[in-house]
Amino acid sequence: MRRTREEVDATLQIAKLNAAELLPAVHCLGFGPGAGAAAGDFCLLELEPSLCQQLEAGHSLVIRGDKDEQAVLCSKDKTYDLKIADTSNMLLFIPGCKTPDQLKTEETHCNIIHTEIFGFSNNYWELRRCRPKLKKLKKLLMENAYEGPDSQKEKDSNHSKYTTEDLLDQIQASEEEIMAQLQVLNACEIEGYWRILDFDYEMKLLNHITQLVDSESWSFGKVPLNTCLQELGPLEPEEMIEHCLKCYGKRYVEEGEVYFELSADKICRATAQMLLQNAVKFNLAEFEEVWQQSVPEGMITTLDQLKGLALVDRQSRPEIIFLLKVDDLPEDNQERFNSLFSLREKWTEEDIAPYIQDLCGEKQTIGTLLTKYSRSSIQNGVKVYNSRRPIS
Amino acid sequence: MVQIIISSAGAGGLAEWVLMELQGEIEARYSTGLAGNLLGDLHYTTEGIPVLIVGHHILYGKIIHLEKPFAVLVKHTSGEQDCDELGCKTGTQYLVTALIKNKILFKTRPKPIITNVPKKV
């Protein structure tokens, strides 16, 4: 059944092609045995160059999704939306087919290359980099927030707990993105499970530390780990004390000793959350006074520290402030904007920016998001943004 | 949730294939299907232009180096024996069999080959 050189030359003659103008080698293309195979047994995946390099290095990719979710594809550190792109053309995949450059550089003694087409398709998988879907992570971990080793919950073993593998099985994100988010959430690994701390417990740990700093008259920039563990060890597990220091400070070593430089911004912010969560809203002036008095001596509170945590309303009389956490808001772009505009009809860019910053993808800025999802106008000389459509 | 692994054998185990893009559809002449049948002859001119002779047509195309390469994924549906140290995730896995970095695109109208020129009486 294989074509011979004579048959090829005869065809060239009939086609009136001049063999002198062609390279000597010809590919006789035929369909391989699996070529008519069922769609879905093989497919084409379009890759950006960095993904191609990862596959060449032997790394795997993983597709993740629930039946009711849009599938995503994850590399070690990035997440992509996976879509099927249709083309009206036919795409044939051909092993062993050489390009003219390859033919010119390689020595081919035979000038017939019998080539089998492996398969064909009229669609391929297309990838678009997307934000990892991390909202579910906090939701899962909050099912069983850690309240300390002595809490009744820890004694019961039937509360949900998740290992890294469990999380990879549930979250549509790459492993590195999940790890980064666990750090943002101040989660810690206890007995192999990832746990988020109950806020009151986290504040209890922080208060032990700040009170110790105060009673020892240490500088906040130089808090010695060992002394903390020694003094506070009887009160709380050492791992939890160290975890709290890591969450609220930066670790460094000096003359062989481990110290932590505590972050005033993080401590002031946490203190504000503790105050604000107890009421629907606060008189701004009163809040600012109480807040400054509640933070460790020497730390200065500023409203800038509360971006993405609380919102100030300067239109109301008196001015008020209330808790509004960006991670309590919807993950989807349109839903996020809908919820923000139902809270407040018109926003300045300065006020809304912390609440949409996390929606910015690789190529989107705050500006492009505002252009897409809102309409702007000038109010009292200031540019404000409102919803494009009526919010019910 | 489902996790489907796309695994790769690494550069050593990955062949490099070529994609050929044609407009329209290819049909088998007989109802036995395409498998095992010839498609045609692919030549290159000395300038590197691909020339494809399919049936009664000649097509001229061009070689395009793909900015976004393709991976050819072959599906494996497995039973219990394909569990790895992480346990069985699902029965479905894809194996990257080849990478495609170049394509041969034919998008101009085919030239018909006239084989029977009736003689004048």
mmCIF file of C-alpha atoms in Angstrom, chain B residues 14 18 26 34 66 82 89 106 114:
data_model
loop_
_atom_site.group_PDB
_atom_site.id
_atom_site.type_symbol
_atom_site.label_atom_id
_atom_site.label_comp_id
_atom_site.label_asym_id
_atom_site.label_seq_id
_atom_site.Cartn_x
_atom_site.Cartn_y
_atom_site.Cartn_z
ATOM 1 C CA LEU B 14 8.523 14.174 24.413
ATOM 2 C CA VAL B 18 3.974 19.202 13.382
ATOM 3 C CA ILE B 26 -11.562 15.664 4.787
ATOM 4 C CA LEU B 34 -10.023 7.420 7.200
ATOM 5 C CA LEU B 66 3.894 28.955 16.816
ATOM 6 C CA ASP B 82 -2.604 3.356 38.240
ATOM 7 C CA LYS B 89 -7.598 10.768 42.285
ATOM 8 C CA PHE B 106 -2.889 25.837 3.952
ATOM 9 C CA ILE B 114 -6.596 18.491 -14.741
#
